[in-house]
């Protein structure tokens, strides 16, 4: 059971004692969203990130989820991807394929990875084109507020600097308002070349979950979630504010250890 389900400004915090407990809660959360989306739209359009989040989704490959989730209705995208070959150890596609997609009956043609044989700029353009096609086909919904794609779920990790997807602090990409997918060639986190969803796409999602664990993230979690002074930096993670959708933070106790605005309910 989560240590605290503190609902603040439509944000829900789920703080867990252990990674095992967090993983089970995350699997339940994703399975429930999948069921609701398939019931409502006939599909579940999910955007993944890289990093530890894929490992924390591992329970979905086990009973009961491997049998109860309607995997054939899943459409997989990436909120960010490194511009490397898809079989490269740094590829988020490879990470997800090895850790999840190869273990559950996902329909291969429903997996939309980047074109890994072009430049970062071209890969971003191509991915934006693919998204536009999938929006036209109603696989991905459209936001009622902007013409952005409205994913059923965008899953994000967060760096210790507060980056999400490949949107890094003080980077001009944070100001991108028109493109759905953009690119970076000087990522502070290697490898340097990546494509990434822009904030309008992330904030148009029906559901956003940010999954953060470990002491190294505690300061960034504090700066993101607590009310802090105007002199403190506005981290990319703090700019994740779904316009209509719901935001849930999955934290372990270490990542939540510097939070000041959380009442722990046993
Ligand atoms: C990437 C990720 C990135 C990641 C965070 C957190 O491609 O690197 O999408 O945004 O989610 O850096 O990674 P960890 O959870 O592994 O610290």
GROMACS .gro file of C-alpha atoms and ligand atoms in nm:
model
  283
    1UNK     CA    1   0.000   0.000   0.000
    2UNK     CA    2   0.136   0.340  -0.087
    3UNK     CA    3   0.274   0.531   0.212
    4UNK     CA    4   0.095   0.843   0.105
    5UNK     CA    5  -0.161   0.910  -0.163
    6UNK     CA    6  -0.148   1.285  -0.125
    7UNK     CA    7  -0.366   1.460  -0.382
    8UNK     CA    8  -0.233   1.810  -0.446
    9UNK     CA    9  -0.361   2.027  -0.732
   10UNK     CA   10  -0.479   1.718  -0.932
   11UNK     CA   11  -0.139   1.561  -0.871
   12UNK     CA   12  -0.131   1.231  -0.691
   13UNK     CA   13   0.176   1.115  -0.503
   14UNK     CA   14   0.221   0.743  -0.445
   15UNK     CA   15   0.516   0.689  -0.212
   16UNK     CA   16   0.630   0.333  -0.157
   17UNK     CA   17   0.849   0.155   0.097
   18UNK     CA   18   1.010  -0.072  -0.162
   19UNK     CA   19   1.070  -0.098  -0.536
   20UNK     CA   20   0.875  -0.424  -0.536
   21UNK     CA   21   0.571  -0.248  -0.391
   22UNK     CA   22   0.613   0.044  -0.633
   23UNK     CA   23   0.638  -0.197  -0.929
   24UNK     CA   24   0.318  -0.376  -0.827
   25UNK     CA   25   0.131  -0.046  -0.788
   26UNK     CA   26   0.268   0.075  -1.124
   27UNK     CA   27   0.156  -0.247  -1.297
   28UNK     CA   28  -0.193  -0.217  -1.143
   29UNK     CA   29  -0.211   0.150  -1.249
   30UNK     CA   30  -0.109   0.078  -1.610
   31UNK     CA   31  -0.336  -0.227  -1.636
   32UNK     CA   32  -0.631  -0.022  -1.510
   33UNK     CA   33  -0.563   0.261  -1.758
   34UNK     CA   34  -0.526   0.007  -2.038
   35UNK     CA   35  -0.861  -0.153  -1.953
   36UNK     CA   36  -1.040   0.182  -1.933
   37UNK     CA   37  -0.887   0.308  -2.259
   38UNK     CA   38  -0.962  -0.012  -2.451
   39UNK     CA   39  -1.320   0.001  -2.320
   40UNK     CA   40  -1.359   0.366  -2.422
   41UNK     CA   41  -1.154   0.385  -2.745
   42UNK     CA   42  -1.073   0.026  -2.839
   43UNK     CA   43  -0.700   0.097  -2.811
   44UNK     CA   44  -0.435   0.199  -2.555
   45UNK     CA   45  -0.172   0.445  -2.681
   46UNK     CA   46   0.123   0.456  -2.444
   47UNK     CA   47   0.450   0.650  -2.472
   48UNK     CA   48   0.753   0.508  -2.293
   49UNK     CA   49   1.073   0.668  -2.166
   50UNK     CA   50   1.414   0.519  -2.115
   51UNK     CA   51   1.608   0.450  -1.796
   52UNK     CA   52   1.496   0.256  -1.491
   53UNK     CA   53   1.123   0.290  -1.564
   54UNK     CA   54   1.126  -0.012  -1.797
   55UNK     CA   55   1.262  -0.238  -1.525
   56UNK     CA   56   1.001  -0.101  -1.284
   57UNK     CA   57   0.730  -0.206  -1.536
   58UNK     CA   58   0.854  -0.565  -1.520
   59UNK     CA   59   0.558  -0.697  -1.321
   60UNK     CA   60   0.344  -0.647  -1.632
   61UNK     CA   61   0.527  -0.944  -1.785
   62UNK     CA   62   0.412  -1.169  -1.501
   63UNK     CA   63   0.081  -1.316  -1.387
   64UNK     CA   64  -0.187  -1.191  -1.377
   65UNK     CA   65  -0.106  -0.896  -1.607
   66UNK     CA   66   0.057  -1.100  -1.884
   67UNK     CA   67  -0.278  -1.273  -1.929
   68UNK     CA   68  -0.531  -1.009  -1.822
   69UNK     CA   69  -0.400  -0.707  -2.014
   70UNK     CA   70  -0.540  -0.677  -2.369
   71UNK     CA   71  -0.191  -0.645  -2.523
   72UNK     CA   72  -0.321  -0.665  -2.882
   73UNK     CA   73  -0.483  -0.325  -2.830
   74UNK     CA   74  -0.161  -0.157  -2.717
   75UNK     CA   75   0.017   0.095  -2.945
   76UNK     CA   76   0.367   0.175  -2.830
   77UNK     CA   77   0.553   0.505  -2.877
   78UNK     CA   78   0.853   0.669  -2.717
   79UNK     CA   79   0.843   1.002  -2.533
   80UNK     CA   80   1.211   1.022  -2.615
   81UNK     CA   81   1.466   0.808  -2.793
   82UNK     CA   82   1.836   0.816  -2.847
   83UNK     CA   83   1.940   0.855  -3.212
   84UNK     CA   84   2.136   0.531  -3.226
   85UNK     CA   85   2.075   0.199  -3.402
   86UNK     CA   86   1.776   0.015  -3.261
   87UNK     CA   87   2.000  -0.273  -3.158
   88UNK     CA   88   2.244  -0.040  -2.981
   89UNK     CA   89   2.277  -0.085  -2.604
   90UNK     CA   90   2.175   0.282  -2.555
   91UNK     CA   91   1.855   0.249  -2.758
   92UNK     CA   92   1.531   0.298  -2.559
   93UNK     CA   93   1.362   0.075  -2.817
   94UNK     CA   94   1.611  -0.205  -2.735
   95UNK     CA   95   1.564  -0.142  -2.363
   96UNK     CA   96   1.184  -0.173  -2.392
   97UNK     CA   97   1.201  -0.467  -2.634
   98UNK     CA   98   1.435  -0.666  -2.411
   99UNK     CA   99   1.257  -0.572  -2.088
  100UNK     CA  100   0.891  -0.578  -2.188
  101UNK     CA  101   0.785  -0.595  -2.553
  102UNK     CA  102   0.950  -0.932  -2.619
  103UNK     CA  103   0.778  -1.082  -2.316
  104UNK     CA  104   0.414  -0.992  -2.384
  105UNK     CA  105   0.198  -1.041  -2.699
  106UNK     CA  106   0.229  -0.690  -2.838
  107UNK     CA  107   0.142  -0.667  -3.212
  108UNK     CA  108   0.476  -0.581  -3.383
  109UNK     CA  109   0.315  -0.337  -3.628
  110UNK     CA  110   0.175  -0.145  -3.330
  111UNK     CA  111   0.526  -0.060  -3.209
  112UNK     CA  112   0.632   0.281  -3.345
  113UNK     CA  113   1.005   0.331  -3.297
  114UNK     CA  114   1.214   0.595  -3.468
  115UNK     CA  115   1.387   0.578  -3.804
  116UNK     CA  116   1.737   0.502  -3.677
  117UNK     CA  117   1.914   0.556  -4.008
  118UNK     CA  118   1.879   0.933  -4.038
  119UNK     CA  119   1.996   1.245  -3.853
  120UNK     CA  120   1.838   1.351  -3.524
  121UNK     CA  121   1.658   1.635  -3.703
  122UNK     CA  122   1.520   1.402  -3.970
  123UNK     CA  123   1.428   1.136  -3.711
  124UNK     CA  124   1.226   1.397  -3.519
  125UNK     CA  125   1.049   1.509  -3.838
  126UNK     CA  126   0.977   1.149  -3.935
  127UNK     CA  127   0.841   1.067  -3.591
  128UNK     CA  128   0.619   1.373  -3.597
  129UNK     CA  129   0.485   1.254  -3.934
  130UNK     CA  130   0.414   0.906  -3.794
  131UNK     CA  131   0.230   1.066  -3.502
  132UNK     CA  132   0.017   1.273  -3.741
  133UNK     CA  133  -0.077   0.956  -3.930
  134UNK     CA  134  -0.172   0.773  -3.610
  135UNK     CA  135  -0.379   1.073  -3.495
  136UNK     CA  136  -0.563   1.072  -3.832
  137UNK     CA  137  -0.631   0.699  -3.781
  138UNK     CA  138  -0.762   0.780  -3.431
  139UNK     CA  139  -0.510   0.542  -3.276
  140UNK     CA  140  -0.396   0.843  -3.077
  141UNK     CA  141  -0.663   1.090  -2.970
  142UNK     CA  142  -0.642   1.466  -3.017
  143UNK     CA  143  -0.640   1.721  -2.737
  144UNK     CA  144  -0.951   1.938  -2.718
  145UNK     CA  145  -0.735   2.239  -2.635
  146UNK     CA  146  -0.460   2.230  -2.896
  147UNK     CA  147  -0.423   1.999  -3.196
  148UNK     CA  148  -0.171   1.794  -3.003
  149UNK     CA  149  -0.187   1.415  -2.985
  150UNK     CA  150  -0.351   1.304  -2.661
  151UNK     CA  151  -0.181   0.985  -2.541
  152UNK     CA  152  -0.372   0.761  -2.305
  153UNK     CA  153  -0.057   0.741  -2.093
  154UNK     CA  154   0.286   0.906  -2.108
  155UNK     CA  155   0.537   0.734  -1.879
  156UNK     CA  156   0.831   0.950  -1.770
  157UNK     CA  157   1.140   0.903  -1.561
  158UNK     CA  158   1.324   1.200  -1.415
  159UNK     CA  159   1.695   1.274  -1.393
  160UNK     CA  160   1.862   1.416  -1.081
  161UNK     CA  161   1.870   1.748  -1.268
  162UNK     CA  162   1.493   1.738  -1.313
  163UNK     CA  163   1.494   1.647  -1.683
  164UNK     CA  164   1.208   1.443  -1.822
  165UNK     CA  165   1.211   1.266  -2.159
  166UNK     CA  166   1.501   1.450  -2.327
  167UNK     CA  167   1.392   1.794  -2.207
  168UNK     CA  168   1.681   1.927  -2.001
  169UNK     CA  169   1.702   2.228  -1.767
  170UNK     CA  170   1.745   2.571  -1.928
  171UNK     CA  171   1.733   2.418  -2.277
  172UNK     CA  172   1.552   2.604  -2.554
  173UNK     CA  173   1.351   2.289  -2.630
  174UNK     CA  174   1.146   2.371  -2.321
  175UNK     CA  175   1.002   2.669  -2.511
  176UNK     CA  176   0.897   2.466  -2.817
  177UNK     CA  177   0.524   2.517  -2.858
  178UNK     CA  178   0.449   2.408  -3.215
  179UNK     CA  179   0.641   2.092  -3.301
  180UNK     CA  180   0.517   1.771  -3.143
  181UNK     CA  181   0.858   1.605  -3.163
  182UNK     CA  182   1.190   1.784  -3.158
  183UNK     CA  183   1.558   1.690  -3.133
  184UNK     CA  184   1.868   1.762  -2.929
  185UNK     CA  185   2.230   1.710  -3.031
  186UNK     CA  186   2.396   1.825  -2.710
  187UNK     CA  187   2.220   1.620  -2.445
  188UNK     CA  188   2.388   1.659  -2.105
  189UNK     CA  189   2.299   1.293  -2.050
  190UNK     CA  190   2.476   1.073  -2.306
  191UNK     CA  191   2.426   0.988  -2.581
  192UNK     CA  192   2.413   1.345  -2.711
  193UNK     CA  193   2.168   1.296  -2.999
  194UNK     CA  194   1.804   1.232  -2.913
  195UNK     CA  195   1.449   1.302  -3.022
  196UNK     CA  196   1.186   1.399  -2.766
  197UNK     CA  197   0.820   1.485  -2.726
  198UNK     CA  198   0.774   1.853  -2.654
  199UNK     CA  199   0.594   1.979  -2.343
  200UNK     CA  200   0.265   2.049  -2.528
  201UNK     CA  201   0.243   1.681  -2.625
  202UNK     CA  202   0.332   1.558  -2.276
  203UNK     CA  203   0.084   1.800  -2.118
  204UNK     CA  204  -0.194   1.698  -2.359
  205UNK     CA  205  -0.192   1.339  -2.235
  206UNK     CA  206  -0.493   1.192  -2.059
  207UNK     CA  207  -0.256   1.049  -1.800
  208UNK     CA  208   0.108   1.121  -1.713
  209UNK     CA  209   0.303   0.910  -1.465
  210UNK     CA  210   0.648   1.014  -1.345
  211UNK     CA  211   0.837   0.725  -1.185
  212UNK     CA  212   1.132   0.830  -0.969
  213UNK     CA  213   1.343   0.630  -0.725
  214UNK     CA  214   1.662   0.679  -0.526
  215UNK     CA  215   1.820   0.937  -0.297
  216UNK     CA  216   1.996   1.108  -0.589
  217UNK     CA  217   1.659   1.234  -0.715
  218UNK     CA  218   1.531   1.363  -0.377
  219UNK     CA  219   1.637   1.728  -0.426
  220UNK     CA  220   1.485   1.743  -0.774
  221UNK     CA  221   1.165   1.584  -0.640
  222UNK     CA  222   1.152   1.851  -0.368
  223UNK     CA  223   1.210   2.132  -0.621
  224UNK     CA  224   0.942   1.985  -0.845
  225UNK     CA  225   0.662   1.908  -0.604
  226UNK     CA  226   0.704   2.141  -0.305
  227UNK     CA  227   0.619   2.509  -0.312
  228UNK     CA  228   0.965   2.667  -0.341
  229UNK     CA  229   1.081   3.028  -0.363
  230UNK     CA  230   1.092   3.223  -0.694
  231UNK     CA  231   1.471   3.214  -0.672
  232UNK     CA  232   1.475   2.835  -0.716
  233UNK     CA  233   1.512   2.689  -1.068
  234UNK     CA  234   1.199   2.582  -1.256
  235UNK     CA  235   1.289   2.228  -1.354
  236UNK     CA  236   1.147   2.058  -1.667
  237UNK     CA  237   0.977   1.808  -1.431
  238UNK     CA  238   0.788   2.100  -1.274
  239UNK     CA  239   0.666   2.200  -1.622
  240UNK     CA  240   0.485   1.867  -1.656
  241UNK     CA  241   0.133   1.992  -1.581
  242UNK     CA  242  -0.128   1.809  -1.787
  243UNK     CA  243  -0.387   2.062  -1.911
  244UNK     CA  244  -0.680   1.820  -1.871
  245UNK     CA  245  -0.517   1.492  -1.778
  246UNK     CA  246  -0.412   1.339  -1.450
  247UNK     CA  247  -0.056   1.338  -1.314
  248UNK     CA  248   0.063   1.063  -1.080
  249UNK     CA  249   0.408   1.049  -0.918
  250UNK     CA  250   0.540   0.706  -0.824
  251UNK     CA  251   0.818   0.754  -0.569
  252UNK     CA  252   1.012   0.535  -0.335
  253UNK     CA  253   1.086   0.670   0.013
  254UNK     CA  254   1.441   0.769  -0.080
  255UNK     CA  255   1.326   0.987  -0.370
  256UNK     CA  256   1.053   1.138  -0.149
  257UNK     CA  257   1.287   1.194   0.147
  258UNK     CA  258   1.319   1.572   0.098
  259UNK     CA  259   0.951   1.641   0.033
  260UNK     CA  260   0.814   1.900   0.277
  261UNK     CA  261   0.451   1.912   0.171
  262UNK     CA  262   0.356   1.550   0.223
  263UNK     CA  263   0.146   1.423   0.508
  264UNK     CA  264   0.217   1.054   0.549
  265UNK     CA  265  -0.104   0.863   0.598
  266UNK     CA  266  -0.046   0.509   0.727
  267LIG     C1  267   1.640   0.871  -2.143
  267LIG     C2  268   1.518   0.884  -2.059
  267LIG     C3  269   1.537   0.981  -1.946
  267LIG     C4  270   1.523   0.897  -1.821
  267LIG     C5  271   1.570   0.976  -1.701
  267LIG     C6  272   1.563   0.889  -1.575
  267LIG     O1  273   1.628   0.841  -2.262
  267LIG     O2  274   1.748   0.883  -2.087
  267LIG     O3  275   1.403   0.893  -2.121
  267LIG     O4  276   1.446   1.087  -1.945
  267LIG     O5  277   1.386   0.860  -1.804
  267LIG     O6  278   1.703   1.015  -1.725
  267LIG     O7  279   1.644   0.777  -1.593
  267LIG     P1  280   1.669   0.679  -1.466
  267LIG     O8  281   1.533   0.646  -1.413
  267LIG     O9  282   1.740   0.560  -1.524
  267LIG    O10  283   1.751   0.758  -1.368
   0.00000   0.00000   0.00000
